[in-house]
PDB file of N, CA and C in Angstrom:
ATOM      1  N   MET A 229       0.509  13.592   2.631  1.00 72.00           N
ATOM      2  CA  MET A 229       0.821  12.761   3.781  1.00 72.00           C
ATOM      3  C   MET A 229      -0.729  12.165   3.849  1.00 72.00           C
ATOM      4  N   ILE A 230      -1.634  13.246   3.885  1.00 78.00           N
ATOM      5  CA  ILE A 230      -2.959  12.507   3.989  1.00 78.00           C
ATOM      6  C   ILE A 230      -3.181  11.847   3.308  1.00 78.00           C
ATOM      7  N   ALA A 231      -3.471  12.124   1.888  1.00 79.00           N
ATOM      8  CA  ALA A 231      -3.449  11.182   0.841  1.00 79.00           C
ATOM      9  C   ALA A 231      -2.837   9.611   0.937  1.00 79.00           C
ATOM     10  N   CYS A 232      -2.081   9.587   1.596  1.00 80.00           N
ATOM     11  CA  CYS A 232      -1.640   8.189   1.980  1.00 80.00           C
ATOM     12  C   CYS A 232      -2.465   7.603   2.840  1.00 80.00           C
ATOM     13  N   HIS A 233      -3.002   8.145   3.816  1.00 80.00           N
ATOM     14  CA  HIS A 233      -3.811   7.486   4.411  1.00 80.00           C
ATOM     15  C   HIS A 233      -5.100   7.319   3.911  1.00 80.00           C
ATOM     16  N   LEU A 234      -5.654   7.984   2.805  1.00 81.00           N
ATOM     17  CA  LEU A 234      -6.851   7.935   2.308  1.00 81.00           C
ATOM     18  C   LEU A 234      -7.184   6.967   1.156  1.00 81.00           C
ATOM     19  N   PHE A 235      -5.676   6.799   0.485  1.00 85.00           N
ATOM     20  CA  PHE A 235      -5.914   5.718  -0.763  1.00 85.00           C
ATOM     21  C   PHE A 235      -5.157   4.821  -0.293  1.00 85.00           C
ATOM     22  N   LYS A 236      -5.649   3.671  -0.645  1.00 89.00           N
ATOM     23  CA  LYS A 236      -5.131   2.185  -0.757  1.00 89.00           C
ATOM     24  C   LYS A 236      -4.014   2.161  -1.921  1.00 89.00           C
ATOM     25  N   ARG A 237      -4.804   1.981  -2.862  1.00 91.00           N
ATOM     26  CA  ARG A 237      -3.952   2.171  -4.019  1.00 91.00           C
ATOM     27  C   ARG A 237      -4.619   3.095  -5.403  1.00 91.00           C
ATOM     28  N   ILE A 238      -3.985   3.599  -6.221  1.00 91.00           N
ATOM     29  CA  ILE A 238      -4.313   4.225  -7.332  1.00 91.00           C
ATOM     30  C   ILE A 238      -3.521   3.907  -8.572  1.00 91.00           C
ATOM     31  N   GLU A 239      -4.139   3.451  -9.781  1.00 93.00           N
ATOM     32  CA  GLU A 239      -3.487   3.130 -10.864  1.00 93.00           C
ATOM     33  C   GLU A 239      -4.119   4.094 -12.186  1.00 93.00           C
ATOM     34  N   VAL A 240      -2.838   4.136 -13.114  1.00 94.00           N
ATOM     35  CA  VAL A 240      -3.206   4.796 -14.235  1.00 94.00           C
ATOM     36  C   VAL A 240      -2.899   4.244 -15.302  1.00 94.00           C
ATOM     37  N   GLY A 241      -4.227   3.728 -15.971  1.00 93.00           N
ATOM     38  CA  GLY A 241      -3.944   2.444 -17.049  1.00 93.00           C
ATOM     39  C   GLY A 241      -4.125   3.673 -18.497  1.00 93.00           C
ATOM     40  N   ARG A 242      -4.087   2.785 -19.633  1.00 93.00           N
ATOM     41  CA  ARG A 242      -4.045   3.311 -21.067  1.00 93.00           C
ATOM     42  C   ARG A 242      -5.226   4.603 -21.021  1.00 93.00           C
ATOM     43  N   ASP A 243      -4.900   5.394 -21.928  1.00 92.00           N
ATOM     44  CA  ASP A 243      -5.948   6.539 -22.044  1.00 92.00           C
ATOM     45  C   ASP A 243      -5.992   7.151 -20.731  1.00 92.00           C
ATOM     46  N   TYR A 244      -5.087   7.126 -19.801  1.00 91.00           N
ATOM     47  CA  TYR A 244      -5.296   7.813 -18.485  1.00 91.00           C
ATOM     48  C   TYR A 244      -6.896   7.584 -17.660  1.00 91.00           C
ATOM     49  N   LYS A 245      -6.701   6.213 -17.873  1.00 93.00           N
ATOM     50  CA  LYS A 245      -7.993   5.585 -17.324  1.00 93.00           C
ATOM     51  C   LYS A 245      -7.475   5.519 -15.605  1.00 93.00           C
ATOM     52  N   ILE A 246      -8.124   6.199 -14.557  1.00 93.00           N
ATOM     53  CA  ILE A 246      -7.731   6.039 -13.136  1.00 93.00           C
ATOM     54  C   ILE A 246      -8.736   5.421 -12.310  1.00 93.00           C
ATOM     55  N   SER A 247      -7.901   4.430 -11.616  1.00 92.00           N
ATOM     56  CA  SER A 247      -8.793   3.423 -10.789  1.00 92.00           C
ATOM     57  C   SER A 247      -8.224   3.727  -9.469  1.00 92.00           C
ATOM     58  N   VAL A 248      -9.080   3.833  -8.458  1.00 88.00           N
ATOM     59  CA  VAL A 248      -8.605   4.416  -6.975  1.00 88.00           C
ATOM     60  C   VAL A 248      -9.207   3.393  -6.062  1.00 88.00           C
ATOM     61  N   GLU A 249      -8.374   3.020  -5.013  1.00 88.00           N
ATOM     62  CA  GLU A 249      -8.917   2.157  -3.844  1.00 88.00           C
ATOM     63  C   GLU A 249      -8.709   2.707  -2.547  1.00 88.00           C
ATOM     64  N   LEU A 250      -9.766   2.940  -1.991  1.00 83.00           N
ATOM     65  CA  LEU A 250      -9.372   3.663  -0.883  1.00 83.00           C
ATOM     66  C   LEU A 250      -9.683   2.836   0.340  1.00 83.00           C
ATOM     67  N   ASN A 251      -8.971   3.229   1.511  1.00 85.00           N
ATOM     68  CA  ASN A 251      -8.496   2.418   2.781  1.00 85.00           C
ATOM     69  C   ASN A 251      -9.745   2.372   3.680  1.00 85.00           C
ATOM     70  N   MET A 252     -11.122   2.828   3.005  1.00 79.00           N
ATOM     71  CA  MET A 252     -12.129   2.844   4.080  1.00 79.00           C
ATOM     72  C   MET A 252     -13.264   2.385   3.004  1.00 79.00           C
ATOM     73  N   SER A 253     -14.768   2.132   3.542  1.00 76.00           N
ATOM     74  CA  SER A 253     -15.747   2.189   2.954  1.00 76.00           C
ATOM     75  C   SER A 253     -16.256   3.252   2.568  1.00 76.00           C
ATOM     76  N   TYR A 254     -17.169   3.647   1.717  1.00 70.00           N
ATOM     77  CA  TYR A 254     -18.083   4.666   1.497  1.00 70.00           C
ATOM     78  C   TYR A 254     -19.050   5.183   3.040  1.00 70.00           C
ATOM     79  N   GLN A 255     -19.566   4.088   3.422  1.00 75.00           N
ATOM     80  CA  GLN A 255     -20.103   4.166   4.817  1.00 75.00           C
ATOM     81  C   GLN A 255     -19.124   4.849   5.464  1.00 75.00           C
ATOM     82  N   GLN A 256     -17.873   4.331   6.061  1.00 73.00           N
ATOM     83  CA  GLN A 256     -17.066   4.712   6.690  1.00 73.00           C
ATOM     84  C   GLN A 256     -16.715   6.520   6.595  1.00 73.00           C
ATOM     85  N   PHE A 257     -16.392   6.646   5.387  1.00 69.00           N
ATOM     86  CA  PHE A 257     -16.116   8.136   5.034  1.00 69.00           C
ATOM     87  C   PHE A 257     -17.592   8.963   5.220  1.00 69.00           C
ATOM     88  N   CYS A 258     -18.560   8.401   4.931  1.00 72.00           N
ATOM     89  CA  CYS A 258     -19.995   9.436   5.359  1.00 72.00           C
ATOM     90  C   CYS A 258     -20.001   9.663   6.631  1.00 72.00           C
ATOM     91  N   SER A 259     -19.698   8.786   7.395  1.00 73.00           N
ATOM     92  CA  SER A 259     -20.075   8.725   9.122  1.00 73.00           C
ATOM     93  C   SER A 259     -18.899   9.569   9.511  1.00 73.00           C
ATOM     94  N   GLU A 260     -17.731   9.932   9.259  1.00 66.00           N
ATOM     95  CA  GLU A 260     -16.787  10.902   9.679  1.00 66.00           C
ATOM     96  C   GLU A 260     -17.187  12.384   9.451  1.00 66.00           C
ATOM     97  N   TRP A 261     -18.345  12.640   8.079  1.00 63.00           N
ATOM     98  CA  TRP A 261     -18.884  13.947   8.465  1.00 63.00           C
ATOM     99  C   TRP A 261     -19.953  14.194   9.281  1.00 63.00           C
ATOM    100  N   GLY A 262     -20.031  13.515  10.253  1.00 60.00           N
ATOM    101  CA  GLY A 262     -21.087  13.694  11.642  1.00 60.00           C
ATOM    102  C   GLY A 262     -22.119  12.871  11.687  1.00 60.00           C
ATOM    103  N   ASP A 263     -23.334  13.103  10.912  1.00 57.00           N
ATOM    104  CA  ASP A 263     -24.482  12.321  11.164  1.00 57.00           C
ATOM    105  C   ASP A 263     -24.722  11.373  10.211  1.00 57.00           C
ATOM    106  N   GLY A 264     -23.820  11.360   9.083  1.00 48.00           N
ATOM    107  CA  GLY A 264     -23.720  10.277   7.979  1.00 48.00           C
ATOM    108  C   GLY A 264     -24.270  10.613   6.754  1.00 48.00           C
ATOM    109  N   SER A 265     -24.943  11.615   6.765  1.00 55.00           N
ATOM    110  CA  SER A 265     -25.397  12.275   5.596  1.00 55.00           C
ATOM    111  C   SER A 265     -24.621  13.466   4.806  1.00 55.00           C
ATOM    112  N   VAL A 266     -24.477  13.321   3.457  1.00 51.00           N
ATOM    113  CA  VAL A 266     -23.989  14.094   2.472  1.00 51.00           C
ATOM    114  C   VAL A 266     -24.549  15.443   1.911  1.00 51.00           C
ATOM    115  N   LEU A 267     -23.947  16.510   2.238  1.00 56.00           N
ATOM    116  CA  LEU A 267     -24.495  17.638   1.645  1.00 56.00           C
ATOM    117  C   LEU A 267     -23.631  18.217   0.423  1.00 56.00           C
ATOM    118  N   VAL A 268     -24.767  18.054  -0.685  1.00 56.00           N
ATOM    119  CA  VAL A 268     -23.872  18.343  -2.134  1.00 56.00           C
ATOM    120  C   VAL A 268     -24.892  19.508  -2.671  1.00 56.00           C
ATOM    121  N   THR A 269     -23.913  20.386  -2.822  1.00 59.00           N
ATOM    122  CA  THR A 269     -24.191  21.938  -3.491  1.00 59.00           C
ATOM    123  C   THR A 269     -23.852  22.230  -4.877  1.00 59.00           C
ATOM    124  N   GLU A 270     -24.492  22.978  -5.503  1.00 61.00           N
ATOM    125  CA  GLU A 270     -23.896  23.186  -6.725  1.00 61.00           C
ATOM    126  C   GLU A 270     -23.684  24.871  -6.756  1.00 61.00           C
ATOM    127  N   ALA A 271     -22.868  25.273  -7.394  1.00 62.00           N
ATOM    128  CA  ALA A 271     -22.374  26.496  -7.735  1.00 62.00           C
ATOM    129  C   ALA A 271     -23.163  27.127  -9.047  1.00 62.00           C
ATOM    130  N   ILE A 272     -23.556  28.290  -8.921  1.00 57.00           N
ATOM    131  CA  ILE A 272     -24.266  28.723 -10.519  1.00 57.00           C
ATOM    132  C   ILE A 272     -23.553  30.194 -10.928  1.00 57.00           C
TER     133      ILE A 272
END
């Protein structure tokens, strides 16, 4: 159900190449996390 709101279109092509179109822009996606910044962490 959540995926239906996030993704507008998902295509699987030859050699399993996946193309995804979101229902929002990247800027809108980032702004939903609070101050618009994205925290990236790496597990070691």
